[in-house]
Amino acid sequence: MSVIDILTRVDVICKKYEKYDVDKLNADNVSGDDAFARLYASVDSDIESALQKAEAASSEKNRAAVVALNAEIRRTKARLLEEIPKLQRLAVKKVKGLSKEELATRSDLVSALPDRIQSIPDGSSTGAKTGGWTASGSRTGIRFDTTSDGRFDSEYFQQTEESNQFRQEYEMRKMKQDQGLDVISEGLDTLKNMAHDMNEELDRQVPLMDEIDSKVDKATSDLKHTNVRLKQTVTQLRSSRNFCIDIILLCIILGIAAYLYNVLKK
Amino acid sequence: MATQDPDKLMAKADNLTKLSFTRWNADWRNATVLYEQAAVGYRFKKENEKAKEAFEKASKGQEMISSPWDAAKHMESAAALAKELGHWNEVSDFYRKASELYRECGRSQPASDALGKGASALEDTNPDEAVQLYIEACEILEEDGKEQMAFDLYRAVTSINVKLERYTDAATFLLRWGVAADKCNAVNSQCKAYLSAIIVYLYMHDFQQAQKCYNDCSQVGSFLSSDQGRCTSKLLSAYEESDVEEIKRLAQSSPITHLDHVIIRIARKLPTGDLKELKKEEDKAEEQTLDENDLT
């Protein structure tokens, strides 16, 4: 028996015994006139799917996918937390066919929901990495010349006007240099960004070029085949016997035409 | 033959396809040729409504004679004419049909291009539909492993979402862009996408989300050590210290100026709202954690 046969048989058997399926019956019963039950069921299923996503995120190797999944989980959590007040209002309403104990359990269920929602892991507890990494990034403290800070001990140094002017000029020039270097660094940043973008663009175009390559190869081989066949056909047509027959027939036609012309001229 | 009246061509083609007592099988091959000629004729005469119908029928004909590629091309022409006529729901339908036909041919790039064209046509009039079309286009490319081509589509989605002020959606798509960039090792684009997402969260004045997003993204090593990662950490610490000058200075700095112009515009408007409120929220959160520790 093949797999498909087994599957169809299983489907038929399941359909036959559907009325004994307790879970399915419960699910059908729940969605009725009861708005609370419906909303609660939908919130429940959202929580389940969010938990599944959280599990997928924890087992996912690809970090970027983890980031995207966590963001989605957070969005779902925020949305569910907004629905809680609605549920609470619906829980207090009296619905026919329900006992007082059921109403009490409903409000308990609703109050348990926020905790359940908050406990869905969304990767926000692993947050301690930020502190240690910032220090390695600051590169602004490069010093080339320790005597350039301008502090000169007055004991060992007497200021004359000339040296003052000289120092002022030196400071001005240093400032101008710093400004120039800032401009250069901005330009280099732009260049770096453009270079990265060009890199990515070229990476994007490499597979396209490969495709073009293979397609053009196929097209040239097709053309070669067609050319060979065409050559064969033309040589067949131009075989010398046909050629001679063509010339003879042409001469005959010209003879007839000349004869008719002569006859008509008279 | 091409100078024949398009109406006559249409009538002839309709005759060939209508089943009647004398005709048991519709002659789609000849009918398609006539429909195409009629469509070109109408387009030349600028009768857009009739040209659109003719293209639709030509596309149906091509489908019948099993050439989905030509059918898809005609569908696209019909959709372009529908766009000029302003029948927006027809535009989305036609482009979707064209994309399906391209997928039948097994060519995912033109399929997603068709959806992209439809989405850009609908951007102004029906942005929700446009976003939907862009998402479908991205999914087609990602299924086929061609995420590189999806970058432009993600950019367009983000700009529509920011225009509609749906910032959570915009941030979600930026993170999905990051996933796509990661798959094709486009580190620069990935870091830019993450930086943009954090800026969007900060623009929504949701500092907690921004923090969480940064913590998540720091798990990706290449983001942490990149220019964009450093800029983000400086931005977040400036927010923590409520230093408005620093925030404004960072918004003018180079990593942010190299992002998409939509993001630059909202970055220049940072900080939105009162920074002291954020501090109060944070202090409250810290106090709560301290209480929990006391109980244990």
mmCIF file of N, CA and C in Angstrom, chain A residues 66-142:
data_model
loop_
_atom_site.group_PDB
_atom_site.id
_atom_site.type_symbol
_atom_site.label_atom_id
_atom_site.label_comp_id
_atom_site.label_asym_id
_atom_site.label_seq_id
_atom_site.Cartn_x
_atom_site.Cartn_y
_atom_site.Cartn_z
ATOM 1 N N VAL A 66 16.984 36.190 15.211
ATOM 2 C CA VAL A 66 16.584 36.284 16.624
ATOM 3 C C VAL A 66 16.096 37.693 16.922
ATOM 4 N N VAL A 67 16.839 38.700 16.419
ATOM 5 C CA VAL A 67 16.442 40.095 16.657
ATOM 6 C C VAL A 67 15.049 40.339 16.123
ATOM 7 N N ALA A 68 14.804 39.899 14.876
ATOM 8 C CA ALA A 68 13.492 40.157 14.271
ATOM 9 C C ALA A 68 12.394 39.438 15.060
ATOM 10 N N LEU A 69 12.654 38.177 15.461
ATOM 11 C CA LEU A 69 11.639 37.427 16.197
ATOM 12 C C LEU A 69 11.325 38.104 17.529
ATOM 13 N N ASN A 70 12.391 38.547 18.222
ATOM 14 C CA ASN A 70 12.151 39.203 19.511
ATOM 15 C C ASN A 70 11.307 40.453 19.357
ATOM 16 N N ALA A 71 11.573 41.221 18.308
ATOM 17 C CA ALA A 71 10.781 42.436 18.096
ATOM 18 C C ALA A 71 9.314 42.076 17.878
ATOM 19 N N GLU A 72 9.071 40.998 17.107
ATOM 20 C CA GLU A 72 7.672 40.602 16.874
ATOM 21 C C GLU A 72 7.011 40.172 18.164
ATOM 22 N N ILE A 73 7.761 39.414 18.992
ATOM 23 C CA ILE A 73 7.186 38.963 20.269
ATOM 24 C C ILE A 73 6.817 40.175 21.119
ATOM 25 N N ARG A 74 7.709 41.170 21.142
ATOM 26 C CA ARG A 74 7.416 42.355 21.967
ATOM 27 C C ARG A 74 6.164 43.049 21.493
ATOM 28 N N ARG A 75 6.017 43.152 20.154
ATOM 29 C CA ARG A 75 4.812 43.803 19.611
ATOM 30 C C ARG A 75 3.575 43.057 20.030
ATOM 31 N N THR A 76 3.608 41.693 19.930
ATOM 32 C CA THR A 76 2.432 40.919 20.309
ATOM 33 C C THR A 76 2.115 41.133 21.779
ATOM 34 N N LYS A 77 3.163 41.159 22.623
ATOM 35 C CA LYS A 77 2.932 41.358 24.050
ATOM 36 C C LYS A 77 2.245 42.690 24.299
ATOM 37 N N ALA A 78 2.755 43.752 23.651
ATOM 38 C CA ALA A 78 2.143 45.073 23.865
ATOM 39 C C ALA A 78 0.676 45.046 23.451
ATOM 40 N N ARG A 79 0.402 44.408 22.310
ATOM 41 C CA ARG A 79 -0.979 44.368 21.833
ATOM 42 C C ARG A 79 -1.869 43.600 22.798
ATOM 43 N N LEU A 80 -1.367 42.457 23.317
ATOM 44 C CA LEU A 80 -2.185 41.643 24.223
ATOM 45 C C LEU A 80 -2.448 42.390 25.519
ATOM 46 N N LEU A 81 -1.401 43.108 26.011
ATOM 47 C CA LEU A 81 -1.617 43.841 27.251
ATOM 48 C C LEU A 81 -2.722 44.874 27.075
ATOM 49 N N GLU A 82 -2.840 45.438 25.850
ATOM 50 C CA GLU A 82 -3.909 46.405 25.618
ATOM 51 C C GLU A 82 -5.280 45.742 25.673
ATOM 52 N N GLU A 83 -5.346 44.439 25.278
ATOM 53 C CA GLU A 83 -6.661 43.785 25.235
ATOM 54 C C GLU A 83 -7.144 43.385 26.625
ATOM 55 N N ILE A 84 -6.246 43.360 27.589
ATOM 56 C CA ILE A 84 -6.630 42.860 28.926
ATOM 57 C C ILE A 84 -7.794 43.666 29.525
ATOM 58 N N PRO A 85 -7.767 45.029 29.475
ATOM 59 C CA PRO A 85 -8.896 45.746 30.086
ATOM 60 C C PRO A 85 -10.238 45.338 29.476
ATOM 61 N N LYS A 86 -10.251 45.122 28.132
ATOM 62 C CA LYS A 86 -11.506 44.698 27.485
ATOM 63 C C LYS A 86 -11.995 43.392 28.086
ATOM 64 N N LEU A 87 -11.031 42.458 28.240
ATOM 65 C CA LEU A 87 -11.385 41.147 28.795
ATOM 66 C C LEU A 87 -11.957 41.293 30.190
ATOM 67 N N GLN A 88 -11.335 42.193 30.970
ATOM 68 C CA GLN A 88 -11.812 42.349 32.346
ATOM 69 C C GLN A 88 -13.251 42.843 32.378
ATOM 70 N N ARG A 89 -13.535 43.789 31.457
ATOM 71 C CA ARG A 89 -14.910 44.299 31.435
ATOM 72 C C ARG A 89 -15.878 43.193 31.045
ATOM 73 N N LEU A 90 -15.469 42.363 30.053
ATOM 74 C CA LEU A 90 -16.366 41.299 29.605
ATOM 75 C C LEU A 90 -16.544 40.240 30.680
ATOM 76 N N ALA A 91 -15.479 40.035 31.503
ATOM 77 C CA ALA A 91 -15.541 38.973 32.509
ATOM 78 C C ALA A 91 -16.605 39.269 33.550
ATOM 79 N N VAL A 92 -16.816 40.580 33.810
ATOM 80 C CA VAL A 92 -17.762 40.914 34.884
ATOM 81 C C VAL A 92 -19.208 40.780 34.406
ATOM 82 N N LYS A 93 -19.385 40.851 33.059
ATOM 83 C CA LYS A 93 -20.768 40.796 32.553
ATOM 84 C C LYS A 93 -21.380 39.438 32.821
ATOM 85 N N LYS A 94 -22.686 39.431 33.102
ATOM 86 C CA LYS A 94 -23.356 38.160 33.360
ATOM 87 C C LYS A 94 -23.813 37.572 32.037
ATOM 88 N N VAL A 95 -23.511 36.301 31.845
ATOM 89 C CA VAL A 95 -23.943 35.610 30.636
ATOM 90 C C VAL A 95 -24.868 34.487 31.033
ATOM 91 N N LYS A 96 -25.981 34.315 30.259
ATOM 92 C CA LYS A 96 -26.926 33.269 30.667
ATOM 93 C C LYS A 96 -26.276 31.896 30.509
ATOM 94 N N GLY A 97 -26.594 31.018 31.394
ATOM 95 C CA GLY A 97 -26.072 29.656 31.338
ATOM 96 C C GLY A 97 -24.784 29.472 32.125
ATOM 97 N N LEU A 98 -24.373 30.517 32.841
ATOM 98 C CA LEU A 98 -23.123 30.391 33.593
ATOM 99 C C LEU A 98 -23.398 30.579 35.082
ATOM 100 N N SER A 99 -22.738 29.750 35.894
ATOM 101 C CA SER A 99 -22.964 29.883 37.332
ATOM 102 C C SER A 99 -22.081 30.965 37.900
ATOM 103 N N LYS A 100 -22.318 31.291 39.234
ATOM 104 C CA LYS A 100 -21.552 32.362 39.857
ATOM 105 C C LYS A 100 -20.091 31.978 39.995
ATOM 106 N N GLU A 101 -19.853 30.661 40.237
ATOM 107 C CA GLU A 101 -18.449 30.233 40.382
ATOM 108 C C GLU A 101 -17.696 30.454 39.074
ATOM 109 N N GLU A 102 -18.378 30.198 37.961
ATOM 110 C CA GLU A 102 -17.708 30.382 36.667
ATOM 111 C C GLU A 102 -17.303 31.832 36.492
ATOM 112 N N LEU A 103 -18.184 32.763 36.907
ATOM 113 C CA LEU A 103 -17.856 34.190 36.782
ATOM 114 C C LEU A 103 -16.615 34.510 37.592
ATOM 115 N N ALA A 104 -16.560 33.957 38.816
ATOM 116 C CA ALA A 104 -15.397 34.227 39.660
ATOM 117 C C ALA A 104 -14.123 33.686 38.999
ATOM 118 N N THR A 105 -14.247 32.431 38.466
ATOM 119 C CA THR A 105 -13.045 31.869 37.835
ATOM 120 C C THR A 105 -12.610 32.714 36.654
ATOM 121 N N ARG A 106 -13.626 33.292 35.967
ATOM 122 C CA ARG A 106 -13.251 34.099 34.805
ATOM 123 C C ARG A 106 -12.399 35.279 35.199
ATOM 124 N N SER A 107 -12.814 35.986 36.273
ATOM 125 C CA SER A 107 -11.999 37.147 36.645
ATOM 126 C C SER A 107 -10.619 36.703 37.106
ATOM 127 N N ASP A 108 -10.530 35.525 37.733
ATOM 128 C CA ASP A 108 -9.203 35.029 38.108
ATOM 129 C C ASP A 108 -8.345 34.777 36.882
ATOM 130 N N LEU A 109 -8.977 34.141 35.873
ATOM 131 C CA LEU A 109 -8.233 33.861 34.642
ATOM 132 C C LEU A 109 -7.687 35.152 34.048
ATOM 133 N N VAL A 110 -8.565 36.186 34.013
ATOM 134 C CA VAL A 110 -8.144 37.440 33.390
ATOM 135 C C VAL A 110 -6.993 38.045 34.177
ATOM 136 N N SER A 111 -7.051 37.958 35.526
ATOM 137 C CA SER A 111 -5.960 38.571 36.299
ATOM 138 C C SER A 111 -4.680 37.777 36.159
ATOM 139 N N ALA A 112 -4.807 36.472 35.834
ATOM 140 C CA ALA A 112 -3.580 35.687 35.638
ATOM 141 C C ALA A 112 -2.934 35.973 34.288
ATOM 142 N N LEU A 113 -3.715 36.551 33.359
ATOM 143 C CA LEU A 113 -3.181 36.760 32.008
ATOM 144 C C LEU A 113 -1.976 37.701 31.951
ATOM 145 N N PRO A 114 -2.009 38.873 32.640
ATOM 146 C CA PRO A 114 -0.864 39.774 32.500
ATOM 147 C C PRO A 114 0.448 39.109 32.882
ATOM 148 N N ASP A 115 0.417 38.288 33.959
ATOM 149 C CA ASP A 115 1.663 37.621 34.347
ATOM 150 C C ASP A 115 2.125 36.682 33.258
ATOM 151 N N ARG A 116 1.156 35.932 32.711
ATOM 152 C CA ARG A 116 1.536 34.989 31.653
ATOM 153 C C ARG A 116 2.159 35.734 30.479
ATOM 154 N N ILE A 117 1.550 36.902 30.146
ATOM 155 C CA ILE A 117 2.055 37.641 28.986
ATOM 156 C C ILE A 117 3.448 38.156 29.270
ATOM 157 N N GLN A 118 3.662 38.704 30.485
ATOM 158 C CA GLN A 118 4.970 39.278 30.790
ATOM 159 C C GLN A 118 6.041 38.210 30.826
ATOM 160 N N SER A 119 5.619 36.967 31.180
ATOM 161 C CA SER A 119 6.660 35.951 31.325
ATOM 162 C C SER A 119 7.128 35.382 29.997
ATOM 163 N N ILE A 120 6.493 35.777 28.896
ATOM 164 C CA ILE A 120 6.969 35.288 27.595
ATOM 165 C C ILE A 120 8.348 35.868 27.368
ATOM 166 N N PRO A 121 9.364 35.014 27.145
ATOM 167 C CA PRO A 121 10.722 35.541 26.991
ATOM 168 C C PRO A 121 10.888 36.265 25.666
ATOM 169 N N ASP A 122 11.375 37.503 25.747
ATOM 170 C CA ASP A 122 11.609 38.244 24.509
ATOM 171 C C ASP A 122 13.020 38.749 24.425
ATOM 172 N N GLY A 123 13.938 38.088 25.163
ATOM 173 C CA GLY A 123 15.347 38.431 24.999
ATOM 174 C C GLY A 123 15.731 39.716 25.664
ATOM 175 N N SER A 124 14.867 40.286 26.552
ATOM 176 C CA SER A 124 15.216 41.577 27.135
ATOM 177 C C SER A 124 16.000 41.422 28.418
ATOM 178 N N SER A 125 16.187 40.175 28.897
ATOM 179 C CA SER A 125 16.913 40.033 30.165
ATOM 180 C C SER A 125 18.408 39.994 29.961
ATOM 181 N N THR A 126 18.841 39.714 28.744
ATOM 182 C CA THR A 126 20.291 39.663 28.491
ATOM 183 C C THR A 126 20.751 41.036 28.081
ATOM 184 N N GLY A 127 20.848 41.938 29.032
ATOM 185 C CA GLY A 127 21.132 43.324 28.635
ATOM 186 C C GLY A 127 22.424 43.864 29.160
ATOM 187 N N ALA A 128 23.289 42.984 29.667
ATOM 188 C CA ALA A 128 24.433 43.539 30.384
ATOM 189 C C ALA A 128 25.617 43.820 29.494
ATOM 190 N N LYS A 129 25.437 43.645 28.210
ATOM 191 C CA LYS A 129 26.638 43.768 27.369
ATOM 192 C C LYS A 129 27.010 45.202 27.071
ATOM 193 N N THR A 130 26.073 46.138 27.252
ATOM 194 C CA THR A 130 26.337 47.485 26.734
ATOM 195 C C THR A 130 27.503 48.143 27.432
ATOM 196 N N GLY A 131 27.619 47.947 28.761
ATOM 197 C CA GLY A 131 28.616 48.731 29.503
ATOM 198 C C GLY A 131 30.032 48.435 29.056
ATOM 199 N N GLY A 132 30.323 47.133 28.925
ATOM 200 C CA GLY A 132 31.728 46.798 28.698
ATOM 201 C C GLY A 132 32.241 47.186 27.334
ATOM 202 N N TRP A 133 31.342 47.422 26.394
ATOM 203 C CA TRP A 133 31.843 47.599 25.034
ATOM 204 C C TRP A 133 32.061 49.049 24.663
ATOM 205 N N THR A 134 31.426 49.957 25.395
ATOM 206 C CA THR A 134 31.524 51.345 24.945
ATOM 207 C C THR A 134 32.939 51.877 25.096
ATOM 208 N N ALA A 135 33.649 51.378 26.110
ATOM 209 C CA ALA A 135 34.966 51.960 26.360
ATOM 210 C C ALA A 135 35.894 51.711 25.181
ATOM 211 N N SER A 136 35.756 50.548 24.551
ATOM 212 C CA SER A 136 36.707 50.248 23.477
ATOM 213 C C SER A 136 36.459 51.096 22.256
ATOM 214 N N GLY A 137 35.353 51.794 22.217
ATOM 215 C CA GLY A 137 35.036 52.515 20.988
ATOM 216 C C GLY A 137 35.563 53.923 20.940
ATOM 217 N N SER A 138 35.905 54.508 22.091
ATOM 218 C CA SER A 138 36.279 55.920 22.055
ATOM 219 C C SER A 138 37.702 56.059 21.580
ATOM 220 N N ARG A 139 37.830 56.775 20.502
ATOM 221 C CA ARG A 139 39.184 56.945 19.990
ATOM 222 C C ARG A 139 39.575 58.406 19.994
ATOM 223 N N THR A 140 38.854 59.219 20.763
ATOM 224 C CA THR A 140 39.108 60.647 20.612
ATOM 225 C C THR A 140 40.293 61.117 21.427
ATOM 226 N N GLY A 141 40.901 60.214 22.232
ATOM 227 C CA GLY A 141 41.928 60.723 23.130
ATOM 228 C C GLY A 141 43.360 60.527 22.653
ATOM 229 N N ILE A 142 43.559 60.555 21.343
ATOM 230 C CA ILE A 142 44.932 60.325 20.854
ATOM 231 C C ILE A 142 45.773 61.568 21.083
#
